[in-house]
Amino acid sequence: MNSNRRHFLKLGSLAATAWGFPKAISAATTPPHVLVIGGGFGGATVAKYLKMWGGNIDVTLVDRAASHYACILSNLVVTGALSMDRIKLKYDSLRSKRGVNVVQGEALAVDPSAKEVTVKVNGTSYAYSYDKLVLAPGIEFIAPPGNYNDQLTPHAWKAGPQTLLLKNQLSSMTKGQTFVMTIPKAPYRCPPGPYERACSVADYLLRKKSGARIVVLDANASIQAEPVNFGNAFNGVYKDVLTYVPNASITEVDSQARSITTSAGKFAGAVLNIIPNQRAGQIITTAGLANDLTGRWSTVDPLSYASTAQPDIHILGDSQATGQPKSGHMANSQAKVCADAIIRAFNGEQPDPNPVTSSACYSPITSKTAAWLTASFQYDPATKTMKRVDASFAEAPKPSGDALEEMYKWANNIFADSFA
Ligand SMILES: Cc1cc2nc3c(=O)[nH]c(=O)nc-3n(C[C@H](O)[C@H](O)[C@H](O)COP(=O)(O)OP(=O)(O)OC[C@H]3O[C@@H](n4cnc5c(N)ncnc54)[C@H](O)[C@@H]3O)c2cc1C
């Protein structure tokens, strides 16, 4: 194990516990109510830890869906290596074991002065009140120019029906056809994820569809994560089937024709997998909380994930703009810092002044190997930002079978720590 990885594991194990656990809220007081919108990695984790650490606290978790499909491992569903059931995460444990009130509904609007959220449940709108609100709605897409239609040219960047749509399109390809995919301009959900998809699809085409090819159109100037391992794979094992095109921003999409015009030329394929540019989940924009310089993400205080615009509204996971990577592991880590800070605030205390967060991503490179990327972040009081701990930042020295096995164990752990 190299020293960066040891450092990462050491820091990761400290996350949210260095300051000690928060004091549970006294049973003698009226329980405060925390409303959480979005039951993905950020929302499920914050709901669980608020109940685990908070004692006398009511937590309601609202999600559009009856269960969550993890994006983590979903590229392997696209290639048929895993089933949808492997990435299906139910809310049963949060309900029965943790005592979270889980509601299937859609949050439509936030009223910070009344401390209420309008939630549509089974076609009827209700006002849900809160003492503290947590928004963890993930991402929304910015539609590219043209007649873009995600039913014809799927993104599969939110797991669920889109994952199956892309899987079916890939498996219908015939030998000799082309799979074209786009990579959005950073920042976007899961920095290594698109390159991981490119490798998984290239591996599938090599094994199952001889003569078929993949073209990867990257809106960025270069590979955004794990450049050594992905670069070696693109130029090595996949050199005969994969063409990587940097600086390819989309200027027009024709979903009907499955063709795309970019700043690097015009391309067409039997499958066109467009992963559009991204912004914070829609409810954040609707609530006027997408307040960073780009107007796409939310600025927050990384000591508590409280919005810089509304101190009783906390925003975490992919929607926040702290500069930390948009990953499920990171959303889980931020959620623990946030739960800790909310409980302390109910007790009249200050948040932990020195939080640490961490993230790991495992990427299959071939059907038999994977690589990984790790990073930890520590609060810097001088700049009031989360700074990457350079000694923790590393990518796997090379893809390996051991890392592939580790990937499944890591995924099981992060699934259980967030949802069970
Ligand atoms: C292909 C791929 C591979 C990935 N691999 C990894 C990996 O190896 N490691 C890793 O750490 N991360 C990985 N990620 C990234 C990870 O999936 C995301 O970063 C993570 O899901 C973000 O968590 P979140 O809580 O912010 O959002 P999500 O997990 O997307 O959860 C948001 C939830 O909010 C709900 N919601 C949104 N709006 C509303 C509303 N108005 N009302 C009700 N509910 C609402 C949605 O239904 C959803 O369930 C990967 C992503 C992709 C696409």
JSON list of N, CA, C and O in Angstrom, two decimals, residues 20-43:
[
{"chain": "A", "resi": 20, "resn": "GLY", "atom": "N", "xyz": [-15.22, 14.33, 18.40]},
{"chain": "A", "resi": 20, "resn": "GLY", "atom": "CA", "xyz": [-16.09, 13.55, 19.30]},
{"chain": "A", "resi": 20, "resn": "GLY", "atom": "C", "xyz": [-17.52, 13.60, 18.79]},
{"chain": "A", "resi": 20, "resn": "GLY", "atom": "O", "xyz": [-17.87, 14.47, 17.99]},
{"chain": "A", "resi": 21, "resn": "PHE", "atom": "N", "xyz": [-18.35, 12.66, 19.21]},
{"chain": "A", "resi": 21, "resn": "PHE", "atom": "CA", "xyz": [-19.74, 12.64, 18.75]},
{"chain": "A", "resi": 21, "resn": "PHE", "atom": "C", "xyz": [-20.54, 13.75, 19.41]},
{"chain": "A", "resi": 21, "resn": "PHE", "atom": "O", "xyz": [-20.23, 14.16, 20.53]},
{"chain": "A", "resi": 22, "resn": "PRO", "atom": "N", "xyz": [-21.58, 14.25, 18.73]},
{"chain": "A", "resi": 22, "resn": "PRO", "atom": "CA", "xyz": [-22.39, 15.31, 19.34]},
{"chain": "A", "resi": 22, "resn": "PRO", "atom": "C", "xyz": [-23.22, 14.74, 20.50]},
{"chain": "A", "resi": 22, "resn": "PRO", "atom": "O", "xyz": [-23.47, 13.55, 20.54]},
{"chain": "A", "resi": 23, "resn": "LYS", "atom": "N", "xyz": [-23.63, 15.63, 21.41]},
{"chain": "A", "resi": 23, "resn": "LYS", "atom": "CA", "xyz": [-24.47, 15.22, 22.54]},
{"chain": "A", "resi": 23, "resn": "LYS", "atom": "C", "xyz": [-25.90, 15.04, 22.02]},
{"chain": "A", "resi": 23, "resn": "LYS", "atom": "O", "xyz": [-26.42, 15.90, 21.30]},
{"chain": "A", "resi": 24, "resn": "ALA", "atom": "N", "xyz": [-26.54, 13.91, 22.36]},
{"chain": "A", "resi": 24, "resn": "ALA", "atom": "CA", "xyz": [-27.91, 13.68, 21.90]},
{"chain": "A", "resi": 24, "resn": "ALA", "atom": "C", "xyz": [-28.84, 14.75, 22.48]},
{"chain": "A", "resi": 24, "resn": "ALA", "atom": "O", "xyz": [-28.59, 15.29, 23.57]},
{"chain": "A", "resi": 25, "resn": "ILE", "atom": "N", "xyz": [-29.91, 15.05, 21.76]},
{"chain": "A", "resi": 25, "resn": "ILE", "atom": "CA", "xyz": [-30.85, 16.09, 22.20]},
{"chain": "A", "resi": 25, "resn": "ILE", "atom": "C", "xyz": [-31.71, 15.55, 23.34]},
{"chain": "A", "resi": 25, "resn": "ILE", "atom": "O", "xyz": [-32.21, 14.42, 23.27]},
{"chain": "A", "resi": 26, "resn": "SER", "atom": "N", "xyz": [-31.89, 16.37, 24.36]},
{"chain": "A", "resi": 26, "resn": "SER", "atom": "CA", "xyz": [-32.57, 15.90, 25.58]},
{"chain": "A", "resi": 26, "resn": "SER", "atom": "C", "xyz": [-34.00, 15.46, 25.28]},
{"chain": "A", "resi": 26, "resn": "SER", "atom": "O", "xyz": [-34.75, 16.11, 24.55]},
{"chain": "A", "resi": 27, "resn": "ALA", "atom": "N", "xyz": [-34.40, 14.34, 25.93]},
{"chain": "A", "resi": 27, "resn": "ALA", "atom": "CA", "xyz": [-35.76, 13.81, 25.75]},
{"chain": "A", "resi": 27, "resn": "ALA", "atom": "C", "xyz": [-36.79, 14.73, 26.39]},
{"chain": "A", "resi": 27, "resn": "ALA", "atom": "O", "xyz": [-37.99, 14.63, 26.12]},
{"chain": "A", "resi": 28, "resn": "ALA", "atom": "N", "xyz": [-36.33, 15.64, 27.26]},
{"chain": "A", "resi": 28, "resn": "ALA", "atom": "CA", "xyz": [-37.27, 16.53, 27.97]},
{"chain": "A", "resi": 28, "resn": "ALA", "atom": "C", "xyz": [-37.79, 17.66, 27.09]},
{"chain": "A", "resi": 28, "resn": "ALA", "atom": "O", "xyz": [-38.77, 18.32, 27.42]},
{"chain": "A", "resi": 29, "resn": "THR", "atom": "N", "xyz": [-37.14, 17.91, 25.96]},
{"chain": "A", "resi": 29, "resn": "THR", "atom": "CA", "xyz": [-37.57, 19.03, 25.10]},
{"chain": "A", "resi": 29, "resn": "THR", "atom": "C", "xyz": [-38.46, 18.51, 23.97]},
{"chain": "A", "resi": 29, "resn": "THR", "atom": "O", "xyz": [-38.46, 17.32, 23.66]},
{"chain": "A", "resi": 30, "resn": "THR", "atom": "N", "xyz": [-39.21, 19.42, 23.34]},
{"chain": "A", "resi": 30, "resn": "THR", "atom": "CA", "xyz": [-40.00, 19.04, 22.16]},
{"chain": "A", "resi": 30, "resn": "THR", "atom": "C", "xyz": [-39.01, 18.68, 21.06]},
{"chain": "A", "resi": 30, "resn": "THR", "atom": "O", "xyz": [-38.08, 19.47, 20.79]},
{"chain": "A", "resi": 31, "resn": "PRO", "atom": "N", "xyz": [-39.16, 17.52, 20.40]},
{"chain": "A", "resi": 31, "resn": "PRO", "atom": "CA", "xyz": [-38.15, 17.15, 19.39]},
{"chain": "A", "resi": 31, "resn": "PRO", "atom": "C", "xyz": [-38.14, 18.14, 18.23]},
{"chain": "A", "resi": 31, "resn": "PRO", "atom": "O", "xyz": [-39.20, 18.47, 17.69]},
{"chain": "A", "resi": 32, "resn": "PRO", "atom": "N", "xyz": [-36.97, 18.63, 17.86]},
{"chain": "A", "resi": 32, "resn": "PRO", "atom": "CA", "xyz": [-36.91, 19.47, 16.66]},
{"chain": "A", "resi": 32, "resn": "PRO", "atom": "C", "xyz": [-37.13, 18.61, 15.42]},
{"chain": "A", "resi": 32, "resn": "PRO", "atom": "O", "xyz": [-36.92, 17.40, 15.46]},
{"chain": "A", "resi": 33, "resn": "HIS", "atom": "N", "xyz": [-37.56, 19.26, 14.32]},
{"chain": "A", "resi": 33, "resn": "HIS", "atom": "CA", "xyz": [-37.86, 18.51, 13.09]},
{"chain": "A", "resi": 33, "resn": "HIS", "atom": "C", "xyz": [-36.89, 18.90, 11.98]},
{"chain": "A", "resi": 33, "resn": "HIS", "atom": "O", "xyz": [-36.78, 20.08, 11.63]},
{"chain": "A", "resi": 34, "resn": "VAL", "atom": "N", "xyz": [-36.21, 17.91, 11.44]},
{"chain": "A", "resi": 34, "resn": "VAL", "atom": "CA", "xyz": [-35.35, 18.13, 10.27]},
{"chain": "A", "resi": 34, "resn": "VAL", "atom": "C", "xyz": [-36.02, 17.49, 9.06]},
{"chain": "A", "resi": 34, "resn": "VAL", "atom": "O", "xyz": [-36.39, 16.31, 9.09]},
{"chain": "A", "resi": 35, "resn": "LEU", "atom": "N", "xyz": [-36.20, 18.29, 8.03]},
{"chain": "A", "resi": 35, "resn": "LEU", "atom": "CA", "xyz": [-36.78, 17.80, 6.77]},
{"chain": "A", "resi": 35, "resn": "LEU", "atom": "C", "xyz": [-35.65, 17.66, 5.77]},
{"chain": "A", "resi": 35, "resn": "LEU", "atom": "O", "xyz": [-34.87, 18.61, 5.58]},
{"chain": "A", "resi": 36, "resn": "VAL", "atom": "N", "xyz": [-35.55, 16.49, 5.17]},
{"chain": "A", "resi": 36, "resn": "VAL", "atom": "CA", "xyz": [-34.47, 16.23, 4.21]},
{"chain": "A", "resi": 36, "resn": "VAL", "atom": "C", "xyz": [-35.11, 15.99, 2.84]},
{"chain": "A", "resi": 36, "resn": "VAL", "atom": "O", "xyz": [-35.98, 15.12, 2.72]},
{"chain": "A", "resi": 37, "resn": "ILE", "atom": "N", "xyz": [-34.70, 16.75, 1.84]},
{"chain": "A", "resi": 37, "resn": "ILE", "atom": "CA", "xyz": [-35.22, 16.56, 0.48]},
{"chain": "A", "resi": 37, "resn": "ILE", "atom": "C", "xyz": [-34.14, 15.88, -0.36]},
{"chain": "A", "resi": 37, "resn": "ILE", "atom": "O", "xyz": [-33.05, 16.42, -0.54]},
{"chain": "A", "resi": 38, "resn": "GLY", "atom": "N", "xyz": [-34.48, 14.69, -0.86]},
{"chain": "A", "resi": 38, "resn": "GLY", "atom": "CA", "xyz": [-33.54, 13.93, -1.68]},
{"chain": "A", "resi": 38, "resn": "GLY", "atom": "C", "xyz": [-32.96, 12.76, -0.90]},
{"chain": "A", "resi": 38, "resn": "GLY", "atom": "O", "xyz": [-32.23, 12.96, 0.08]},
{"chain": "A", "resi": 39, "resn": "GLY", "atom": "N", "xyz": [-33.33, 11.54, -1.28]},
{"chain": "A", "resi": 39, "resn": "GLY", "atom": "CA", "xyz": [-32.86, 10.35, -0.58]},
{"chain": "A", "resi": 39, "resn": "GLY", "atom": "C", "xyz": [-31.80, 9.60, -1.36]},
{"chain": "A", "resi": 39, "resn": "GLY", "atom": "O", "xyz": [-31.90, 8.39, -1.56]},
{"chain": "A", "resi": 40, "resn": "GLY", "atom": "N", "xyz": [-30.77, 10.33, -1.83]},
{"chain": "A", "resi": 40, "resn": "GLY", "atom": "CA", "xyz": [-29.61, 9.67, -2.44]},
{"chain": "A", "resi": 40, "resn": "GLY", "atom": "C", "xyz": [-28.53, 9.53, -1.38]},
{"chain": "A", "resi": 40, "resn": "GLY", "atom": "O", "xyz": [-28.82, 9.45, -0.19]},
{"chain": "A", "resi": 41, "resn": "PHE", "atom": "N", "xyz": [-27.26, 9.55, -1.82]},
{"chain": "A", "resi": 41, "resn": "PHE", "atom": "CA", "xyz": [-26.17, 9.29, -0.87]},
{"chain": "A", "resi": 41, "resn": "PHE", "atom": "C", "xyz": [-26.08, 10.38, 0.20]},
{"chain": "A", "resi": 41, "resn": "PHE", "atom": "O", "xyz": [-25.85, 10.07, 1.37]},
{"chain": "A", "resi": 42, "resn": "GLY", "atom": "N", "xyz": [-26.28, 11.65, -0.18]},
{"chain": "A", "resi": 42, "resn": "GLY", "atom": "CA", "xyz": [-26.23, 12.71, 0.81]},
{"chain": "A", "resi": 42, "resn": "GLY", "atom": "C", "xyz": [-27.42, 12.67, 1.74]},
{"chain": "A", "resi": 42, "resn": "GLY", "atom": "O", "xyz": [-27.28, 12.65, 2.97]},
{"chain": "A", "resi": 43, "resn": "GLY", "atom": "N", "xyz": [-28.63, 12.65, 1.17]},
{"chain": "A", "resi": 43, "resn": "GLY", "atom": "CA", "xyz": [-29.86, 12.75, 1.98]},
{"chain": "A", "resi": 43, "resn": "GLY", "atom": "C", "xyz": [-30.08, 11.54, 2.87]},
{"chain": "A", "resi": 43, "resn": "GLY", "atom": "O", "xyz": [-30.47, 11.69, 4.05]}
]
